[in-house]
PDB file of C-alpha atoms and ligand atoms in Angstrom:
ATOM      1  CA  MET D 941      19.143   7.695  -3.339  1.00 96.00           C
ATOM      2  CA  LYS D 942      16.914   6.636  -0.880  1.00 97.00           C
ATOM      3  CA  SER D 943      15.449   2.833  -1.103  1.00 98.00           C
ATOM      4  CA  ILE D 944      11.838   1.555  -0.574  1.00 98.00           C
ATOM      5  CA  ALA D 945      10.433  -2.246  -0.166  1.00 98.00           C
ATOM      6  CA  ILE D 946       7.123  -2.271  -1.674  1.00 98.00           C
ATOM      7  CA  PHE D 947       4.742  -5.224   1.109  1.00 98.00           C
ATOM      8  CA  ALA D 948       1.800  -6.034  -1.537  1.00 98.00           C
ATOM      9  CA  SER D 949      -0.571  -9.136  -1.459  1.00 97.00           C
ATOM     10  CA  GLY D 950      -2.852  -8.417  -4.849  1.00 96.00           C
ATOM     11  CA  SER D 951      -2.421  -7.789  -8.401  1.00 97.00           C
ATOM     12  CA  GLY D 952      -0.407  -4.702  -7.715  1.00 98.00           C
ATOM     13  CA  SER D 953      -1.017  -2.027  -9.850  1.00 98.00           C
ATOM     14  CA  ASN D 954       0.071  -0.091  -7.404  1.00 98.00           C
ATOM     15  CA  ALA D 955       3.377  -1.052  -6.794  1.00 98.00           C
ATOM     16  CA  GLU D 956       4.022  -1.794 -10.130  1.00 98.00           C
ATOM     17  CA  SER D 957       3.186   2.642 -10.299  1.00 98.00           C
ATOM     18  CA  ILE D 958       5.423   2.700  -7.796  1.00 98.00           C
ATOM     19  CA  ILE D 959       8.248   1.568  -9.379  1.00 98.00           C
ATOM     20  CA  GLN D 960       8.075   2.826 -12.363  1.00 98.00           C
ATOM     21  CA  TYR D 961       7.464   6.381 -11.103  1.00 98.00           C
ATOM     22  CA  GLY D 962      10.921   5.871  -9.058  1.00 98.00           C
ATOM     23  CA  LYS D 963      12.781   4.658 -11.892  1.00 97.00           C
ATOM     24  CA  LEU D 964      11.556   8.131 -14.166  1.00 97.00           C
ATOM     25  CA  SER D 965      11.969   9.997 -11.354  1.00 97.00           C
ATOM     26  CA  SER D 966      15.128   9.477  -9.198  1.00 95.00           C
ATOM     27  CA  ALA D 967      12.880  10.019  -6.412  1.00 97.00           C
ATOM     28  CA  TYR D 968      13.869   7.157  -4.596  1.00 98.00           C
ATOM     29  CA  ALA D 969      14.800   3.302  -5.542  1.00 98.00           C
ATOM     30  CA  THR D 970      12.600  -0.299  -5.800  1.00 98.00           C
ATOM     31  CA  LYS D 971      14.900  -2.882  -3.602  1.00 98.00           C
ATOM     32  CA  LEU D 972      12.575  -5.197  -2.349  1.00 98.00           C
ATOM     33  CA  VAL D 973       8.911  -6.426  -3.420  1.00 98.00           C
ATOM     34  CA  MET D 974       7.486  -8.628  -0.796  1.00 98.00           C
ATOM     35  CA  SER D 975       4.222 -10.852  -0.346  1.00 98.00           C
ATOM     36  CA  ASN D 976       2.558 -13.034   1.457  1.00 98.00           C
ATOM     37  CA  LYS D 977       1.068 -15.059  -1.719  1.00 98.00           C
ATOM     38  CA  SER D 978       3.092 -16.872  -3.523  1.00 97.00           C
ATOM     39  CA  LYS D 979       0.412 -16.449  -7.115  1.00 97.00           C
ATOM     40  CA  ALA D 980       0.117 -12.611  -6.743  1.00 98.00           C
ATOM     41  CA  TYR D 981       0.677 -11.141  -9.932  1.00 98.00           C
ATOM     42  CA  VAL D 982       2.048  -8.410  -7.873  1.00 98.00           C
ATOM     43  CA  LEU D 983       5.753 -10.863  -8.238  1.00 98.00           C
ATOM     44  CA  GLU D 984       5.356 -10.770 -11.927  1.00 98.00           C
ATOM     45  CA  ARG D 985       5.267  -7.008 -12.009  1.00 98.00           C
ATOM     46  CA  ALA D 986       8.318  -7.055  -9.573  1.00 98.00           C
ATOM     47  CA  ARG D 987      10.076  -9.744 -11.563  1.00 98.00           C
ATOM     48  CA  LYS D 988       9.334  -7.632 -14.575  1.00 98.00           C
ATOM     49  CA  HIS D 989      10.660  -4.219 -13.588  1.00 98.00           C
ATOM     50  CA  ASN D 990      13.997  -6.546 -12.347  1.00 98.00           C
ATOM     51  CA  VAL D 991      12.805  -5.761  -8.269  1.00 98.00           C
ATOM     52  CA  ASP D 992      13.913  -8.487  -5.239  1.00 98.00           C
ATOM     53  CA  ARG D 993      11.151 -10.465  -4.046  1.00 98.00           C
ATOM     54  CA  LEU D 994      10.510 -12.059  -0.750  1.00 98.00           C
ATOM     55  CA  VAL D 995       7.632 -14.448  -0.389  1.00 98.00           C
ATOM     56  CA  VAL D 996       6.857 -14.899   3.466  1.00 98.00           C
ATOM     57  CA  ASN D 997       4.303 -17.388   5.535  1.00 97.00           C
ATOM     58  CA  ARG D 998       2.425 -16.189   8.126  1.00 97.00           C
ATOM     59  CA  GLU D 999       5.069 -17.435  10.835  1.00 97.00           C
ATOM     60  CA  GLN D1000       7.428 -16.185   9.292  1.00 97.00           C
ATOM     61  CA  PHE D1001       6.351 -12.771   9.179  1.00 98.00           C
ATOM     62  CA  TYR D1002       5.251 -13.149  12.690  1.00 97.00           C
ATOM     63  CA  GLU D1003       7.807 -15.190  14.159  1.00 96.00           C
ATOM     64  CA  ASP D1004      11.280 -15.234  12.178  1.00 97.00           C
ATOM     65  CA  ARG D1005      12.293 -11.119  12.766  1.00 97.00           C
ATOM     66  CA  GLU D1006      15.809 -12.328  11.983  1.00 97.00           C
ATOM     67  CA  HIS D1007      14.277 -13.034   8.854  1.00 96.00           C
ATOM     68  CA  VAL D1008      12.849  -9.980   7.400  1.00 98.00           C
ATOM     69  CA  LEU D1009      14.694  -7.502   8.805  1.00 98.00           C
ATOM     70  CA  SER D1010      17.474  -8.979   7.240  1.00 98.00           C
ATOM     71  CA  ALA D1011      15.612  -8.745   4.159  1.00 97.00           C
ATOM     72  CA  LEU D1012      15.078  -5.493   4.559  1.00 98.00           C
ATOM     73  CA  GLU D1013      18.483  -4.221   5.384  1.00 98.00           C
ATOM     74  CA  GLY D1014      19.436  -0.893   3.389  1.00 97.00           C
ATOM     75  CA  ILE D1015      15.953  -0.058   3.500  1.00 98.00           C
ATOM     76  CA  ASP D1016      15.164   3.543   4.433  1.00 98.00           C
ATOM     77  CA  ALA D1017      11.147   3.399   4.248  1.00 98.00           C
ATOM     78  CA  ILE D1018       8.203   0.448   3.957  1.00 98.00           C
ATOM     79  CA  VAL D1019       5.173   1.895   1.450  1.00 98.00           C
ATOM     80  CA  LEU D1020       2.344  -1.097   1.524  1.00 98.00           C
ATOM     81  CA  ALA D1021       0.275  -0.746  -1.411  1.00 98.00           C
ATOM     82  CA  GLY D1022      -2.922  -3.261  -0.847  1.00 96.00           C
ATOM     83  CA  PHE D1023      -0.490  -5.567   2.343  1.00 96.00           C
ATOM     84  CA  LEU D1024      -3.266  -7.434   4.111  1.00 90.00           C
ATOM     85  CA  TRP D1025      -1.813  -8.219   6.799  1.00 92.00           C
ATOM     86  CA  LEU D1026      -1.284  -6.036  10.001  1.00 91.00           C
ATOM     87  CA  ILE D1027       2.525  -5.047  10.262  1.00 94.00           C
ATOM     88  CA  PRO D1028       4.227  -7.003  13.583  1.00 95.00           C
ATOM     89  CA  ASN D1029       5.130  -4.276  16.197  1.00 95.00           C
ATOM     90  CA  TYR D1030       8.849  -5.689  15.490  1.00 97.00           C
ATOM     91  CA  ILE D1031       9.190  -4.167  12.157  1.00 97.00           C
ATOM     92  CA  ILE D1032       7.073  -0.451  12.938  1.00 95.00           C
ATOM     93  CA  ALA D1033      10.040  -0.382  15.356  1.00 95.00           C
ATOM     94  CA  ALA D1034      12.486  -1.097  13.632  1.00 97.00           C
ATOM     95  CA  PHE D1035      10.883   1.562  10.842  1.00 97.00           C
ATOM     96  CA  PRO D1036       9.782   4.203  13.452  1.00 93.00           C
ATOM     97  CA  ASN D1037       7.323   6.748  11.027  1.00 93.00           C
ATOM     98  CA  ARG D1038       8.969   5.226   8.087  1.00 97.00           C
ATOM     99  CA  ILE D1039       6.173   3.386   6.831  1.00 97.00           C
ATOM    100  CA  LEU D1040       3.325   4.394   4.619  1.00 98.00           C
ATOM    101  CA  ASN D1041      -0.128   2.985   3.479  1.00 96.00           C
ATOM    102  CA  ILE D1042      -2.621   3.486   1.004  1.00 97.00           C
ATOM    103  CA  HIS D1043      -6.382   3.001   1.870  1.00 96.00           C
ATOM    104  CA  PRO D1044      -8.669   3.051  -0.635  1.00 97.00           C
ATOM    105  CA  SER D1045     -12.032   5.696   0.896  1.00 97.00           C
ATOM    106  CA  LEU D1046     -11.348   8.989   2.512  1.00 97.00           C
ATOM    107  CA  LEU D1047     -10.580   8.015   6.220  1.00 95.00           C
ATOM    108  CA  PRO D1048     -12.093   8.294   8.888  1.00 94.00           C
ATOM    109  CA  LYS D1049     -14.680   6.726   6.538  1.00 96.00           C
ATOM    110  CA  PHE D1050     -14.866   3.547   5.777  1.00 96.00           C
ATOM    111  CA  GLY D1051     -11.423   2.246   7.622  1.00 92.00           C
ATOM    112  CA  GLY D1052     -10.946  -0.463   9.819  1.00 86.00           C
ATOM    113  CA  LYS D1053     -10.395  -4.082   9.616  1.00 83.00           C
ATOM    114  CA  GLY D1054     -11.788  -5.958   7.120  1.00 86.00           C
ATOM    115  CA  MET D1055     -12.489  -3.147   4.982  1.00 91.00           C
ATOM    116  CA  TYR D1056     -10.113  -3.277   1.579  1.00 91.00           C
ATOM    117  CA  GLY D1057     -10.210  -3.449  -1.829  1.00 91.00           C
ATOM    118  CA  GLN D1058     -13.688  -4.024  -2.475  1.00 95.00           C
ATOM    119  CA  HIS D1059     -15.284  -4.584   0.293  1.00 96.00           C
ATOM    120  CA  VAL D1060     -14.440  -0.356   1.147  1.00 97.00           C
ATOM    121  CA  HIS D1061     -16.097   0.521  -2.745  1.00 98.00           C
ATOM    122  CA  LYS D1062     -19.417  -1.770  -1.706  1.00 97.00           C
ATOM    123  CA  ALA D1063     -19.688   0.014   1.950  1.00 97.00           C
ATOM    124  CA  VAL D1064     -18.759   3.382  -0.435  1.00 97.00           C
ATOM    125  CA  HIS D1065     -22.171   2.346  -2.520  1.00 97.00           C
ATOM    126  CA  LEU D1066     -24.201   1.309  -0.336  1.00 97.00           C
ATOM    127  CA  ALA D1067     -23.542   4.538   2.133  1.00 97.00           C
ATOM    128  CA  GLU D1068     -24.480   6.378  -1.210  1.00 96.00           C
ATOM    129  CA  GLU D1069     -21.583   8.571  -0.896  1.00 97.00           C
ATOM    130  CA  LYS D1070     -20.670  11.387  -3.322  1.00 97.00           C
ATOM    131  CA  TYR D1071     -17.139  11.807  -2.849  1.00 98.00           C
ATOM    132  CA  SER D1072     -14.866   9.095  -2.476  1.00 98.00           C
ATOM    133  CA  GLY D1073     -11.168   8.841  -2.922  1.00 98.00           C
ATOM    134  CA  MET D1074      -7.751   7.905  -1.494  1.00 98.00           C
ATOM    135  CA  THR D1075      -6.154   8.106   1.808  1.00 97.00           C
ATOM    136  CA  VAL D1076      -2.355   7.962   2.844  1.00 98.00           C
ATOM    137  CA  HIS D1077      -1.423   7.149   6.211  1.00 96.00           C
ATOM    138  CA  MET D1078       1.619   6.260   8.954  1.00 96.00           C
ATOM    139  CA  VAL D1079       1.333   3.254   9.866  1.00 94.00           C
ATOM    140  CA  ASN D1080       0.877   2.580  13.628  1.00 82.00           C
ATOM    141  CA  ARG D1081      -0.307  -0.441  16.139  1.00 77.00           C
ATOM    142  CA  GLU D1082      -4.087  -0.528  14.305  1.00 74.00           C
ATOM    143  CA  TYR D1083      -5.532  -0.532  11.021  1.00 70.00           C
ATOM    144  CA  ASP D1084      -6.022   2.373   9.700  1.00 72.00           C
ATOM    145  CA  LYS D1085      -5.694   4.703  12.415  1.00 78.00           C
ATOM    146  CA  GLY D1086      -2.094   6.350  11.700  1.00 89.00           C
ATOM    147  CA  LYS D1087      -1.435   9.863  10.976  1.00 94.00           C
ATOM    148  CA  VAL D1088      -3.068  10.887   7.544  1.00 96.00           C
ATOM    149  CA  LEU D1089      -0.358  12.909   4.956  1.00 97.00           C
ATOM    150  CA  PHE D1090      -2.376  13.019   2.030  1.00 98.00           C
ATOM    151  CA  GLN D1091      -6.000  12.633   0.947  1.00 98.00           C
ATOM    152  CA  ALA D1092      -7.250  13.382  -2.434  1.00 98.00           C
ATOM    153  CA  SER D1093     -11.091  12.572  -3.269  1.00 98.00           C
ATOM    154  CA  ARG D1094     -13.645  12.957  -6.365  1.00 97.00           C
ATOM    155  CA  TYR D1095     -16.596  13.264  -7.318  1.00 97.00           C
ATOM    156  CA  ILE D1096     -18.490   9.158  -7.784  1.00 97.00           C
ATOM    157  CA  GLY D1097     -21.875  10.100  -7.732  1.00 95.00           C
ATOM    158  CA  ASP D1098     -22.258   9.331 -11.512  1.00 95.00           C
ATOM    159  CA  GLN D1099     -20.789   6.037 -10.769  1.00 94.00           C
ATOM    160  CA  GLU D1100     -23.517   3.199 -10.847  1.00 92.00           C
ATOM    161  CA  ASP D1101     -21.491   0.441  -8.993  1.00 96.00           C
ATOM    162  CA  PRO D1102     -18.758  -0.245  -6.319  1.00 97.00           C
ATOM    163  CA  GLN D1103     -16.635  -1.409  -9.461  1.00 97.00           C
ATOM    164  CA  GLY D1104     -16.991   1.668 -11.029  1.00 97.00           C
ATOM    165  CA  ILE D1105     -16.001   3.495  -7.563  1.00 98.00           C
ATOM    166  CA  GLY D1106     -13.438   1.394  -7.639  1.00 97.00           C
ATOM    167  CA  LYS D1107     -11.776   1.918 -10.815  1.00 97.00           C
ATOM    168  CA  ALA D1108     -12.364   6.186 -10.029  1.00 97.00           C
ATOM    169  CA  VAL D1109     -10.027   6.034  -6.858  1.00 98.00           C
ATOM    170  CA  LEU D1110      -7.951   3.608  -8.232  1.00 98.00           C
ATOM    171  CA  GLU D1111      -6.400   6.129 -10.879  1.00 98.00           C
ATOM    172  CA  LEU D1112      -6.092   8.782  -7.963  1.00 98.00           C
ATOM    173  CA  GLU D1113      -3.901   6.185  -5.916  1.00 98.00           C
ATOM    174  CA  HIS D1114      -1.639   5.916  -9.290  1.00 98.00           C
ATOM    175  CA  LYS D1115      -1.777   9.310  -9.558  1.00 98.00           C
ATOM    176  CA  TYR D1116      -0.748  10.610  -6.731  1.00 98.00           C
ATOM    177  CA  TYR D1117       0.728   7.963  -4.220  1.00 98.00           C
ATOM    178  CA  PRO D1118       4.375   7.393  -6.174  1.00 98.00           C
ATOM    179  CA  LYS D1119       4.769  10.935  -5.552  1.00 98.00           C
ATOM    180  CA  VAL D1120       3.775  11.474  -1.787  1.00 98.00           C
ATOM    181  CA  ILE D1121       6.341   8.538  -1.348  1.00 98.00           C
ATOM    182  CA  GLY D1122       8.648  10.528  -3.189  1.00 98.00           C
ATOM    183  CA  GLN D1123       8.716  13.552  -1.524  1.00 97.00           C
ATOM    184  CA  PHE D1124       8.224  11.791   1.952  1.00 98.00           C
ATOM    185  CA  VAL D1125      11.014   9.428   1.895  1.00 97.00           C
ATOM    186  CA  ASN D1126      13.492  12.490   0.951  1.00 96.00           C
ATOM    187  CA  SER D1127      12.152  14.326   3.753  1.00 96.00           C
ATOM    188  CA  LEU D1128      14.012  11.233   5.969  1.00 93.00           C
TER     189      LEU D1128
HETATM  190  C1  GAR L1798      -5.799  -0.375  -3.533  1.00 70.83           C
HETATM  191  O1  GAR L1798      -6.838   0.098  -4.249  1.00 70.83           O
HETATM  192  C2  GAR L1798      -5.330   0.178  -2.013  1.00 70.83           C
HETATM  193  O2  GAR L1798      -6.016   1.035  -2.231  1.00 70.83           O
HETATM  194  C3  GAR L1798      -5.695  -0.742  -1.778  1.00 70.83           C
HETATM  195  O3  GAR L1798      -5.992  -2.843  -1.882  1.00 70.83           O
HETATM  196  C4  GAR L1798      -6.046  -2.204  -3.516  1.00 70.83           C
HETATM  197  C5  GAR L1798      -4.935  -2.711  -4.169  1.00 70.83           C
HETATM  198  O4  GAR L1798      -4.694  -2.901  -5.216  1.00 70.83           O
HETATM  199  N1  GAR L1798      -6.164  -1.669   0.090  1.00 70.83           N
HETATM  200  C6  GAR L1798      -6.387  -1.748   1.210  1.00 70.83           C
HETATM  201  O5  GAR L1798      -7.852  -1.700   0.554  1.00 70.83           O
HETATM  202  C7  GAR L1798      -6.265  -1.894   2.390  1.00 70.83           C
HETATM  203  N2  GAR L1798      -6.710  -1.380   3.123  1.00 70.83           N
HETATM  204  P1  GAR L1798      -3.500  -2.971  -6.506  1.00 70.83           P
HETATM  205  O6  GAR L1798      -3.208  -4.234  -6.050  1.00 70.83           O
HETATM  206  O7  GAR L1798      -3.939  -3.293  -7.518  1.00 70.83           O
HETATM  207  O8  GAR L1798      -2.838  -2.183  -5.654  1.00 70.83           O
END
């Protein structure tokens, strides 16, 4: 079975749906959850599911290759789920075309640096978009610019605020991201 590592910075609702789907479907095993925040709730979710956890500070993540790459030994693919730091080149080089990200909009709309979480949904709301959704894409050296693998959209014209849009998009993320990951890792 293929092994994945999840990188996440926040609540980790996607990370949890990814871990659960892997267990239920046997499409992959989640071996590690890595976070840049020691208080991130994603770590608690990983603990509950008996998944190894690693917290890295900025210096370790960007300078201590040995430390990070040794934690990733045996991992086939990395999936980002609300991870807010740019992936350094040495990780991209060690996992060529093996890093996925999820973004809570229909890229190329509402992507780029500073566009994450509620910032995205606020911008979508301000632009009075009628549809929004999620994008799964490959990670390269720029924020939100890698090849798009999958998108799902839904009508959000009836949502009154950015929170409502965020909730609607999150439902799509939970529904599709784990399946896309399963297909991706099994095509490697
Ligand atoms: C998700 O909506 C994800 O698409 C987004 O952060 C949220 C994390 O939620 N990612 C980005 O905005 C990346 N640019 P979660 O911690 O509950 O999974």
